[in-house]
Coordinates of C-alpha atoms in Angstrom, one line a residue:
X212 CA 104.5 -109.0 -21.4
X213 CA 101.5 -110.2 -19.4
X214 CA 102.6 -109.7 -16.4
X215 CA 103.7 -105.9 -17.1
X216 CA 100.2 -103.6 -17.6
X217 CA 102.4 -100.3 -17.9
X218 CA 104.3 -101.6 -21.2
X219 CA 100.8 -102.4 -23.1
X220 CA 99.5 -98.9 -22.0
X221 CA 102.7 -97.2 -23.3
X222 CA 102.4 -99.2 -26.9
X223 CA 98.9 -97.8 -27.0
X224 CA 99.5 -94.3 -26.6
X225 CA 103.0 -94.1 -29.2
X226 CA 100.6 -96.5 -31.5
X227 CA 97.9 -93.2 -31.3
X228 CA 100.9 -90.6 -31.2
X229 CA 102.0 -92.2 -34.9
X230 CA 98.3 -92.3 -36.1
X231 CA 97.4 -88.5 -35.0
X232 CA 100.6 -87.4 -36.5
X233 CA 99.9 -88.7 -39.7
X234 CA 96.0 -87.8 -39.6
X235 CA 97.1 -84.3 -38.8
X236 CA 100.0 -82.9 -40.0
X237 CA 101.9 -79.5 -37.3
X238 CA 100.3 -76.5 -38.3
X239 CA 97.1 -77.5 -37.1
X240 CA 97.8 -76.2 -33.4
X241 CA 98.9 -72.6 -35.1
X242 CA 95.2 -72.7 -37.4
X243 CA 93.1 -74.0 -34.3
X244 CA 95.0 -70.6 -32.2
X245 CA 94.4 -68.1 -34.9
X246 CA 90.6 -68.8 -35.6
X247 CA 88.5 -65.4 -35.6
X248 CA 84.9 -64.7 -35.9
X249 CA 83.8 -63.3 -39.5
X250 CA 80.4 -61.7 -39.8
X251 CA 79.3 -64.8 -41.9
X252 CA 80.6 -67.1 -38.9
X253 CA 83.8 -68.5 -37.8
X254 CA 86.6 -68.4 -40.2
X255 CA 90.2 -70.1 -40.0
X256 CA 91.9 -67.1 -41.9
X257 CA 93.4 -64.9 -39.4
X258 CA 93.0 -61.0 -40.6
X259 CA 95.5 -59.3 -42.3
X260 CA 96.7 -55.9 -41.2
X261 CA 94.7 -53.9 -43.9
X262 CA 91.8 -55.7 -42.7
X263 CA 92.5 -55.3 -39.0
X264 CA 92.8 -50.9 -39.6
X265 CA 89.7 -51.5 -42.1
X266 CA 87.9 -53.1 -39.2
X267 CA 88.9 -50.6 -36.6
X268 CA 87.2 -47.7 -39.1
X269 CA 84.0 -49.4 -38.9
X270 CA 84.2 -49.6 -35.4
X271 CA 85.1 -46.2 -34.7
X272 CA 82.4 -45.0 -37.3
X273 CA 79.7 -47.2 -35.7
X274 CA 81.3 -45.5 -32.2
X275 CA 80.8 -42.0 -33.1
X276 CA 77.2 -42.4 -34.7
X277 CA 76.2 -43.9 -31.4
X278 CA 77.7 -41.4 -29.8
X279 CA 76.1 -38.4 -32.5
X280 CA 72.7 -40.0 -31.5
X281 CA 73.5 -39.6 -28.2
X282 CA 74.1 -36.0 -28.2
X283 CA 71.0 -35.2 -30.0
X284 CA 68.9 -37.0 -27.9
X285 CA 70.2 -35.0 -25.0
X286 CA 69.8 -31.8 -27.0
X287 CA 66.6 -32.7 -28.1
X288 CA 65.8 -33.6 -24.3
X289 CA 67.4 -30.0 -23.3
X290 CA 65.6 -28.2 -26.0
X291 CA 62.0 -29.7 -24.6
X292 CA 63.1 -28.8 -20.7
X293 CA 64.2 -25.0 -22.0
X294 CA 60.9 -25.1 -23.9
X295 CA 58.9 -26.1 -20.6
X296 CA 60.9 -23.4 -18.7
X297 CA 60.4 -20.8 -20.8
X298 CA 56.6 -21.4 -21.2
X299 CA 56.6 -21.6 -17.5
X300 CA 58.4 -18.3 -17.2
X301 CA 55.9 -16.7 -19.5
X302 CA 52.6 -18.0 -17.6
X303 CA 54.3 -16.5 -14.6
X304 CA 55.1 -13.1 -16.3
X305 CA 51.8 -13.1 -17.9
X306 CA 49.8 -13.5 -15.1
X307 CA 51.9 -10.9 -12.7
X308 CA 51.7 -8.4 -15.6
X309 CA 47.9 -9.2 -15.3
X310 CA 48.0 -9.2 -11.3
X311 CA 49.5 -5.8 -12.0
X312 CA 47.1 -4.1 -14.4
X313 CA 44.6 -5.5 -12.3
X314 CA 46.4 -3.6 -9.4
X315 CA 46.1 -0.4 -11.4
X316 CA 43.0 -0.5 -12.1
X317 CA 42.0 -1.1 -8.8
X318 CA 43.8 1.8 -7.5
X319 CA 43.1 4.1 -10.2
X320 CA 39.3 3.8 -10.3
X321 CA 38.7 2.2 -6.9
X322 CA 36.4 -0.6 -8.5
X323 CA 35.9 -2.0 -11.3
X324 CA 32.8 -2.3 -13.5
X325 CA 30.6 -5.3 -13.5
X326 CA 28.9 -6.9 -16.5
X327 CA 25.9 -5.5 -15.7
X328 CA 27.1 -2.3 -15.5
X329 CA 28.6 -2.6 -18.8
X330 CA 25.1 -3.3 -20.1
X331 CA 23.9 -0.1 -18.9
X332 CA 26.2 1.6 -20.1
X333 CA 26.2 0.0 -23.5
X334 CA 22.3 1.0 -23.6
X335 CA 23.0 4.4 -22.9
X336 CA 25.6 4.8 -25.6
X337 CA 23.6 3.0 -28.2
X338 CA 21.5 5.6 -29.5
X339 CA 20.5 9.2 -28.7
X340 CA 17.1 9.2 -26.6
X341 CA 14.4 12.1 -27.5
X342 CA 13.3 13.2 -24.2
X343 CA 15.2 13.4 -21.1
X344 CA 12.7 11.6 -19.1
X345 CA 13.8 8.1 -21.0
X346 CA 17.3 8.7 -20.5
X347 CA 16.9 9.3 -17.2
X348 CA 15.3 6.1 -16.3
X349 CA 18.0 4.3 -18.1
X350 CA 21.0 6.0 -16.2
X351 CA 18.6 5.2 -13.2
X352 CA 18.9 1.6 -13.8
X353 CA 22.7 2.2 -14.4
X354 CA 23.0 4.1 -10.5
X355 CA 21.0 0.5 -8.5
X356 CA 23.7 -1.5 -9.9
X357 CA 25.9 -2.8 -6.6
X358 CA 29.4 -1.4 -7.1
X359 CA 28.8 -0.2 -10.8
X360 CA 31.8 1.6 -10.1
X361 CA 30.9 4.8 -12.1
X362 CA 31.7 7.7 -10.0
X363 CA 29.5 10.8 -9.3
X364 CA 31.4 13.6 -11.9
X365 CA 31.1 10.4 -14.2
X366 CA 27.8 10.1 -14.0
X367 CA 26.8 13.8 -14.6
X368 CA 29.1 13.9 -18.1
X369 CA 27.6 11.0 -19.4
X370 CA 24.1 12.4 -18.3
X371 CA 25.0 15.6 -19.8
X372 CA 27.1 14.6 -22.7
X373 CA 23.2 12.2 -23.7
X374 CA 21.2 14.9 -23.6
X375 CA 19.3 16.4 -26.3
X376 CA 21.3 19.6 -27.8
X377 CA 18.8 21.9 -27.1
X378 CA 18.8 21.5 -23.2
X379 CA 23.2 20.4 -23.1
X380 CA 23.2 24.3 -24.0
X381 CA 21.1 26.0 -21.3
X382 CA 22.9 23.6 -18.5
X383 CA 26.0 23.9 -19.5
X384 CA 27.3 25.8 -17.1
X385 CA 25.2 23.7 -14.2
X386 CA 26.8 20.3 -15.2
X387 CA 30.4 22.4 -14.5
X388 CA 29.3 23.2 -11.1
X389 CA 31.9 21.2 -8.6
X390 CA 29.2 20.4 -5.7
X391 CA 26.7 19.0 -8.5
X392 CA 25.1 15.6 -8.3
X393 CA 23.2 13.5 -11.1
X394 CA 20.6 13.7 -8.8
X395 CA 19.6 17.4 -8.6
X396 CA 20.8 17.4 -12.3
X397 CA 18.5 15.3 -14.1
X398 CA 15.8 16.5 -11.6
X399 CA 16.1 20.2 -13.0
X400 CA 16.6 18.6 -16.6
X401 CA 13.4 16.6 -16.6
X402 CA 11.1 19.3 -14.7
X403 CA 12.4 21.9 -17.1
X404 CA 11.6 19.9 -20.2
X405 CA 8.4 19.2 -18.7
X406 CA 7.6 23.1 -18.3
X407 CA 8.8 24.0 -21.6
X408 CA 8.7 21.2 -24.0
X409 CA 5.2 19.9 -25.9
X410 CA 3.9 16.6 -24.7
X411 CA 4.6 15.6 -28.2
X412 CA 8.4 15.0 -27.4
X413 CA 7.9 11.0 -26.7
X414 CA 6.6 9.4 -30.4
X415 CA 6.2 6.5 -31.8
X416 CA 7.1 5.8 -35.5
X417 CA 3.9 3.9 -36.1
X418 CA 1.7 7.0 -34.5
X419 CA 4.1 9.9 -35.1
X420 CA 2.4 13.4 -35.1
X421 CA -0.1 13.8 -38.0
X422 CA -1.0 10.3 -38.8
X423 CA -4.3 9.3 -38.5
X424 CA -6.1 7.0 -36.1
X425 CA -9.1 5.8 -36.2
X426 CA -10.5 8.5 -38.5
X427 CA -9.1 11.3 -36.1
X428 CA -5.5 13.3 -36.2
X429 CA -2.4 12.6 -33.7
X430 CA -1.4 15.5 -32.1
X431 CA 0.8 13.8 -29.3
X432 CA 1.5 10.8 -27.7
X433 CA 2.8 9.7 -24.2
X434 CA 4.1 6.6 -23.0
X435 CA 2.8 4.6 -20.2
X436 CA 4.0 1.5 -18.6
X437 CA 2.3 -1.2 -20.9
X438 CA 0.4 1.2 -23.4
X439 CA 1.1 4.7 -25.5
X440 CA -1.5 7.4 -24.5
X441 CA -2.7 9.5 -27.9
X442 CA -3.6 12.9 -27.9
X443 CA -6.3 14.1 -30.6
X444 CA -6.5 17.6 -32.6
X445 CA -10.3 17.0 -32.7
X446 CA -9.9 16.4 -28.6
X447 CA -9.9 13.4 -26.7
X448 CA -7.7 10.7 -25.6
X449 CA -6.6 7.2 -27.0
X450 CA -4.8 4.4 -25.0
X451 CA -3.2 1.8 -27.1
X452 CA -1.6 -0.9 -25.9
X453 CA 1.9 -2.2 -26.9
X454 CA 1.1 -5.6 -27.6
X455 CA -1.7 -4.2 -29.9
X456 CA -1.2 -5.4 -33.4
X457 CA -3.5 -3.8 -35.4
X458 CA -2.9 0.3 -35.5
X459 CA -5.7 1.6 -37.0
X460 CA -3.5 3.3 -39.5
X461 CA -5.0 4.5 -42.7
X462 CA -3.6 2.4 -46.0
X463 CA -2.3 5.5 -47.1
X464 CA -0.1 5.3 -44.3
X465 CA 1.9 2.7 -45.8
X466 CA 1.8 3.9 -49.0
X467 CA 5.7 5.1 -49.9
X468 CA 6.4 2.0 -48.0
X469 CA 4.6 -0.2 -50.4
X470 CA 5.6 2.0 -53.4
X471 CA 9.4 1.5 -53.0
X472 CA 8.8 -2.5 -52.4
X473 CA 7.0 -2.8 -55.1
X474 CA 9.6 -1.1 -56.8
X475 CA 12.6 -3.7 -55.3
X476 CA 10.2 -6.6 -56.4
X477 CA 9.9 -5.3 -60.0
X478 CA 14.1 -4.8 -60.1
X479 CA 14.5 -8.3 -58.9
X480 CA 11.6 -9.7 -61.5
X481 CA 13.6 -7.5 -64.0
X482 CA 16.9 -9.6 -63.3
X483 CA 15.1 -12.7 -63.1
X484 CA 16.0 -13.4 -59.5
X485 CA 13.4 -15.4 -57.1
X486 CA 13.0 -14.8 -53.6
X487 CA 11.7 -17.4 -51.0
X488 CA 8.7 -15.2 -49.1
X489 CA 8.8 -18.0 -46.3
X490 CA 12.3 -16.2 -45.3
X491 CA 11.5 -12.7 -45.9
X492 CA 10.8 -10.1 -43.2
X493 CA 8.1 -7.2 -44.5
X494 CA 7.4 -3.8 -42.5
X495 CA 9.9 -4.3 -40.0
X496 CA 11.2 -1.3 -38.3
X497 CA 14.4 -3.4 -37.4
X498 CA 16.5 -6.1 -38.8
X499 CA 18.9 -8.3 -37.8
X500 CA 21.2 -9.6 -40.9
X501 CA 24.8 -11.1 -40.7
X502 CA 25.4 -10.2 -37.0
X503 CA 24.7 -6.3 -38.0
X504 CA 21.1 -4.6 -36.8
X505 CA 19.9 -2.1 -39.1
X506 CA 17.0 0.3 -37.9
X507 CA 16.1 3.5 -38.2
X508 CA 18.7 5.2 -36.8
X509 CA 21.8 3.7 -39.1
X510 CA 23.8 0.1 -38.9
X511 CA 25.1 -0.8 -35.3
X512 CA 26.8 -4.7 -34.1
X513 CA 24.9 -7.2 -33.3
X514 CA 24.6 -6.8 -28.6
X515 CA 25.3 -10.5 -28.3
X516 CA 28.7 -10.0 -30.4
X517 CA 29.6 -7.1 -28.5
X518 CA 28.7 -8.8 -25.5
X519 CA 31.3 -11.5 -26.9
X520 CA 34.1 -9.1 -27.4
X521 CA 33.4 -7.6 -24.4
X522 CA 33.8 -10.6 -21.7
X523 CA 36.7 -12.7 -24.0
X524 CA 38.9 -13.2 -21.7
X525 CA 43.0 -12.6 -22.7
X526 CA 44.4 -14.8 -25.0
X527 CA 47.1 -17.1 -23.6
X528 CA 47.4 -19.2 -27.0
X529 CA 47.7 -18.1 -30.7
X530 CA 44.6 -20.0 -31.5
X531 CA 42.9 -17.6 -29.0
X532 CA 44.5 -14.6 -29.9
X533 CA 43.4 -15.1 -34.0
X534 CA 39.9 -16.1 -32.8
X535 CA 39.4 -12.8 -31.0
X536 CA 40.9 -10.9 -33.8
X537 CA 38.7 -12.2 -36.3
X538 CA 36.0 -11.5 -34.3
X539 CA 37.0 -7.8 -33.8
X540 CA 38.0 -7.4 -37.2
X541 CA 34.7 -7.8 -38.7
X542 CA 33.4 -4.8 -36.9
X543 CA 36.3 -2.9 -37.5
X544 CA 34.1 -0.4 -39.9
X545 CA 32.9 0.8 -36.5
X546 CA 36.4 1.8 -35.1
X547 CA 38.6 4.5 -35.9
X548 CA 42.2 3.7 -36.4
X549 CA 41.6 0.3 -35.9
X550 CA 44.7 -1.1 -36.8
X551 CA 46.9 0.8 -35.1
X552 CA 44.9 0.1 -31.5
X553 CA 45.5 -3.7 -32.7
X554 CA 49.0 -3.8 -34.2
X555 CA 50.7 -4.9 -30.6
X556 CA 48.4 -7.9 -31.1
X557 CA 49.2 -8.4 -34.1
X558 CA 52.9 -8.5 -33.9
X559 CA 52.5 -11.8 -32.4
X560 CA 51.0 -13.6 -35.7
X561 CA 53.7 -13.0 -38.0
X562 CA 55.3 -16.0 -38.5
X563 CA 59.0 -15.2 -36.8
X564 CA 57.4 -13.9 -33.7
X565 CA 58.1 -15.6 -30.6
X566 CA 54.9 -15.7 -28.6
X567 CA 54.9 -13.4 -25.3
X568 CA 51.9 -11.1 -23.8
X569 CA 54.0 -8.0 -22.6
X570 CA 53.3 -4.4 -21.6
X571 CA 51.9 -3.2 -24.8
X572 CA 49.8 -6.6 -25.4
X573 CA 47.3 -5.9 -22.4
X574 CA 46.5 -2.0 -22.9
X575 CA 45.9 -2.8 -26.5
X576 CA 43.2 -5.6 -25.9
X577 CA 41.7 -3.6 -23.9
X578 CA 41.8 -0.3 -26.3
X579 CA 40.1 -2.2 -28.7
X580 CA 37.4 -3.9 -26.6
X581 CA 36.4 -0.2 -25.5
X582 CA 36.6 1.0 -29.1
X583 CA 34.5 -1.8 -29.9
X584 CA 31.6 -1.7 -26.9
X585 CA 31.8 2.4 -27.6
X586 CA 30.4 2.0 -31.5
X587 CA 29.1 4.8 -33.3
X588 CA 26.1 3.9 -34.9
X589 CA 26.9 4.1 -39.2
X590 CA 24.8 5.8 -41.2
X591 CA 22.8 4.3 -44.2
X592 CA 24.9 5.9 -47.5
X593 CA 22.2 7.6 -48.9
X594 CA 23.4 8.3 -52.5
X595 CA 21.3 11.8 -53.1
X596 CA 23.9 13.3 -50.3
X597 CA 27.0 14.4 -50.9
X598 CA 30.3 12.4 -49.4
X599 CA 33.5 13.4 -47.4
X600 CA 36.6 11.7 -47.0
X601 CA 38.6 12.8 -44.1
X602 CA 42.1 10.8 -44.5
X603 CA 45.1 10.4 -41.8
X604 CA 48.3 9.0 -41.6
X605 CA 51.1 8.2 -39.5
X606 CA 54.7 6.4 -40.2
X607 CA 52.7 3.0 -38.8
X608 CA 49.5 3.2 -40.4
X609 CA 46.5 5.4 -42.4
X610 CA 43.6 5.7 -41.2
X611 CA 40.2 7.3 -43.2
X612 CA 36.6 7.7 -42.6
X613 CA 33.6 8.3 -45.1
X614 CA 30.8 10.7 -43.7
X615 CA 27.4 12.5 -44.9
X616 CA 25.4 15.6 -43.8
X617 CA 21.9 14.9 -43.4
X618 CA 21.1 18.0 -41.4
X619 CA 21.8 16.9 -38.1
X620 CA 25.8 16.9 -38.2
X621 CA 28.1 15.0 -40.5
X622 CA 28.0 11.4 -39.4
X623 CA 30.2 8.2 -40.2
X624 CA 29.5 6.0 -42.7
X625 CA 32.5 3.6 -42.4
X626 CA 35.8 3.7 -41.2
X627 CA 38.6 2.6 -42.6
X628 CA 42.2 1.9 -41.5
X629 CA 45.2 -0.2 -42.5
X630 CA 49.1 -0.7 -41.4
X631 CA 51.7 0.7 -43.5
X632 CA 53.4 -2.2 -45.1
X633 CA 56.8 -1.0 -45.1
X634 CA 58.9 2.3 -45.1
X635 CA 59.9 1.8 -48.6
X636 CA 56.1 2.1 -49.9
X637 CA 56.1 5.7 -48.9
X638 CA 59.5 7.3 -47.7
X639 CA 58.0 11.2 -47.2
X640 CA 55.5 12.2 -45.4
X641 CA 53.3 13.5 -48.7
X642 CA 53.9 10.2 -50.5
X643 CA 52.0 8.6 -47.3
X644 CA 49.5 11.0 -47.5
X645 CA 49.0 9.9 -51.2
X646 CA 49.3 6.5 -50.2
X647 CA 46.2 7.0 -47.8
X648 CA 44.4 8.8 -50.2
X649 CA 44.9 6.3 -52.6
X650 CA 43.6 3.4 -50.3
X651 CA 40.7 5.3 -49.4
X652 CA 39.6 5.7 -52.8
X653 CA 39.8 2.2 -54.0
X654 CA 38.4 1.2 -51.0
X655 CA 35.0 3.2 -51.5
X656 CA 35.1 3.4 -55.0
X657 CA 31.9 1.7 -55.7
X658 CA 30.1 5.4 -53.5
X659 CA 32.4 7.8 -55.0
X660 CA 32.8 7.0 -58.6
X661 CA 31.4 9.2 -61.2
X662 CA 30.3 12.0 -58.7
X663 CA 32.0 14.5 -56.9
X664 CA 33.2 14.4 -53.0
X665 CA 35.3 16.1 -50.9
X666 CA 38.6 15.0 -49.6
X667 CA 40.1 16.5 -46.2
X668 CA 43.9 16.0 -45.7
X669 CA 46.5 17.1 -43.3
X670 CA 48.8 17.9 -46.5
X671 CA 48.3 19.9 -49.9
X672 CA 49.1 16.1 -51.5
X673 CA 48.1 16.7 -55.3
X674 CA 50.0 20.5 -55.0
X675 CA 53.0 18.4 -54.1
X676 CA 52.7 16.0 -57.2
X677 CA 52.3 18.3 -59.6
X678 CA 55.3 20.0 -58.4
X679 CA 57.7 17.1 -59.2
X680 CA 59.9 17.5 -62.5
X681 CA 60.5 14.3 -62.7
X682 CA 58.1 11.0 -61.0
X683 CA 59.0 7.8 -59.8
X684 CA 57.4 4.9 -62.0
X685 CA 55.4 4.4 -58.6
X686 CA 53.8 8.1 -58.3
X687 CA 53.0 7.9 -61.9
X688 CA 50.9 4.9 -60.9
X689 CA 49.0 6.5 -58.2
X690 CA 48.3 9.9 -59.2
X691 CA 46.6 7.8 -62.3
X692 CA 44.2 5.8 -60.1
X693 CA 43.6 8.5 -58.5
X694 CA 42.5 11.1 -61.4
X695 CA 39.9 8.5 -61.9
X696 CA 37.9 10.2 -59.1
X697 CA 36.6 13.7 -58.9
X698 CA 37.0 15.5 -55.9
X699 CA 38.1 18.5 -54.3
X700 CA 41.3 18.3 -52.1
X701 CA 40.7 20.7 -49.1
X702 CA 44.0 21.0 -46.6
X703 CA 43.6 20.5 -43.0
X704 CA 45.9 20.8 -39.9
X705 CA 47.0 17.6 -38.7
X706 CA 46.1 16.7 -34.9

């Protein structure tokens, strides 16, 4: 079949028909259409319908995670824009409730007071000056401030109201006169304290009146711009200058001085304590010790922390706000009612509390930085002189302040005040005057103790308790602590 090419192609193919059918039998065509991918690679078992609905379970699980993680990515996305919003909002309110105390201020006192104005003021409230003369150069530095903002009636109170007691009573009536100035005031003050008061007015403790100097007696003394000018009983003048170290003093001078350190030194060898003399200060009329100045006069703040206090400026982070409050609260012996001036401010620490300076945020700072720059100066507890408690209380906090005569006028010791912690600690009125009483006592116990005090209260507390037929398990408790202490409850008319 040479000569017929088609015929031996024809052969061919049937000859590789028969061999493929017998290499591969028919179901081959149905396994090589029904392959499926597996997870562990391609298998030739088509799935069965359990597998198929098993399958479609996964998928849809897989499907809704994805789409779970979806959703809180776009909350947690929405969350961080609210956040951003909200902070944004606040910084806005904050700074137009700011722009509008500022406003107020403005219009209700016409200017404000300058830093340097606060200084002078703060010198002229820090202690009570001896002689007119001194107070009115300070209040003079006070009037050359530029725009100390301080207006005229201001500025005869305050003269007035620093004054020595003998010459607030004979111009009394003077300072209430509408056309007067401080001008013509503390002109008439200082000329009629000249006329009628001793030169011995202005002293120095080192040369006070009767000491000796130089073998001769001080009757007086004045003081000049760089020196102190001596008057004599024998007669005569002295001029010593400030920077002069040596006094002249007789040793018996400093003899209680020496008497009652030697006295300290021999307590201390007693209790086998050592002192380094390298850091010890001796016959100093003033010291400075953990941010408190102690003199003469009693226990005031350390200027440069009041300065502190005084220019912080207002918090706009928690961090700032607990920084300034720890600040203030370590001078809050010097403040009455110091925790209810601050409890707006410290609303925002509590742990629930969403952060936001609002209305009663910005008069409260500023309450307690006047508190604060206005300090009384605390007297030294001298424990020869009898105490007094004077207690207060109110449905958001007590308050209480320990106070001595010592001939000039009760004056403060410390203050103390604290928040109520809840209405269920004292549901009456007398059970938070107990309360208070009972704070205040623990408080100071280490003064009061094993002597007898005096407590002033706005109710007859202890009359109440003893009236009770039956006491709570709680009353019991405090009217125990406090018949550890003797003192004598005297009623007073709340303010």
């Amino acid at each position: 079949m040479d000569g017929y090419p088609m015929y031996d192609l024809l052969v061919g193919f049937s000859l590789w028909g028969t061999l493929w059918g017998l290499l591969f039998p028919l179901g081959f065509w149905n396994t090589m259409t029904c392959r499926v991918e597996t997870r562990g690679g391609t298998g030739t078992t088509p799935y069965t319908k359990e597998q198929e609905e098993e399958a479609a379970k996964i998928l849809a699980k897989q499907k809704a995670r994805k789409e779970k993680r979806e959703v809180v990515k776009q909350a947690k996305k929405l969350a961080l824009q609210e956040l951003e919003r909200l902070k944004r909002e606040e910084e806005a309110k904050l700074k137009a409730v700011e722009e509008e105390e500022e406003e107020e201020e403005k219009v209700g006192r016409g200017r404000s007071l300058n830093k340097e104005a606060f200084d002078k003021l703060q010198a002229i409230h820090s202690r009570q000056r001896k002689s007119v003369r001194a107070l009115k150069g300070v209040m003079d530095e006070l009037v050359v401030v530029p725009e100390h903002g301080v207006t005229e009636t201001q500025l005869v109170n305050l003269f007035y109201c620093a004054m020595p007691e003998p010459l607030r009573r004979h111009f009394f009536e003077k300072s209430k006169e509408q056309a007067m100035t401080y001008d013509t005031l503390s002109r008439e003050v200082v000329v009629f304290e000249a006329q009628s008061m001793p030169v011995s007015t202005f002293w120095h403790k080192d040369l006070d009146k009767g000491k000796k100097w130089k073998g001769h007696t001080i009757s007086g003394q004045v003081k000049a711009k760089d020196h102190l000018i001596l008057t004599l009983d024998e007669g005569g003048m002295e001029e010593v200058p400030y920077n002069q170290k040596e006094w002249g003093l007789e040793e018996e001078d400093n003899s209680e001085h020496e008497g009652q350190l030697r006295q300290v030194l021999e307590k201390l060898r007693e209790a086998n304590f050592k002192i380094n003399a390298k850091k010890c200060e001796w016959a100093k009329t003033q010291v400075l010790y953990l941010g408190h100045v102690l003199d003469g006069d009693g226990i005031k703040p350390e200027d440069s922390k009041i300065a502190a206090i005084r220019d912080w400026p207002t918090p706009r982070t928690l961090t700032k706000l607990r920084s300034f409050l720890g600040l203030a609260n370590y001078y809050r012996k010097f403040v009455r009612n110091f925790s209810t001036i601050v409890a707006p401010l410290r609303r925002l620490l509590k742990k629930e509390a969403i952060w936001g300076w609002d209305r009663d945020c910005t008069p409260a700072l500023k309450k307690s930085k006047r508190a604060l720059i206005e300090y009384p100066v605390l007297k030294v507890a001298d424990p020869s002189l009898p105490f007094v408690i004077t207690t207060n209380v109110s449905r958001y906090g007590i308050g209480a302040v320990l106070q001595q005569d010592d001939g000039n006028g009760y004056r403060p010791v410390e203050f103390m005040s604290a928040r109520m912690p809840s209405e269920k600690v004292a549901t009456s009125t007398y059970e938070r005057e107990l309360y208070a009483l009972r704070q205040a006592l623990d408080h100071w116990k280490h003064y009061l103790l094993g002597r007898h005090f005096k407590v002033y209260s706005d109710h007859e507390t202890l009359r109440w308790l003893k009236m009770q037929a039956k006491m709570t398990p709680k009353l019991t408790r405090w009217a125990a602590e406090t018949d550890q202490f003797d003192f004598e409850l005297k009623p007073v008319k709340g303010e």
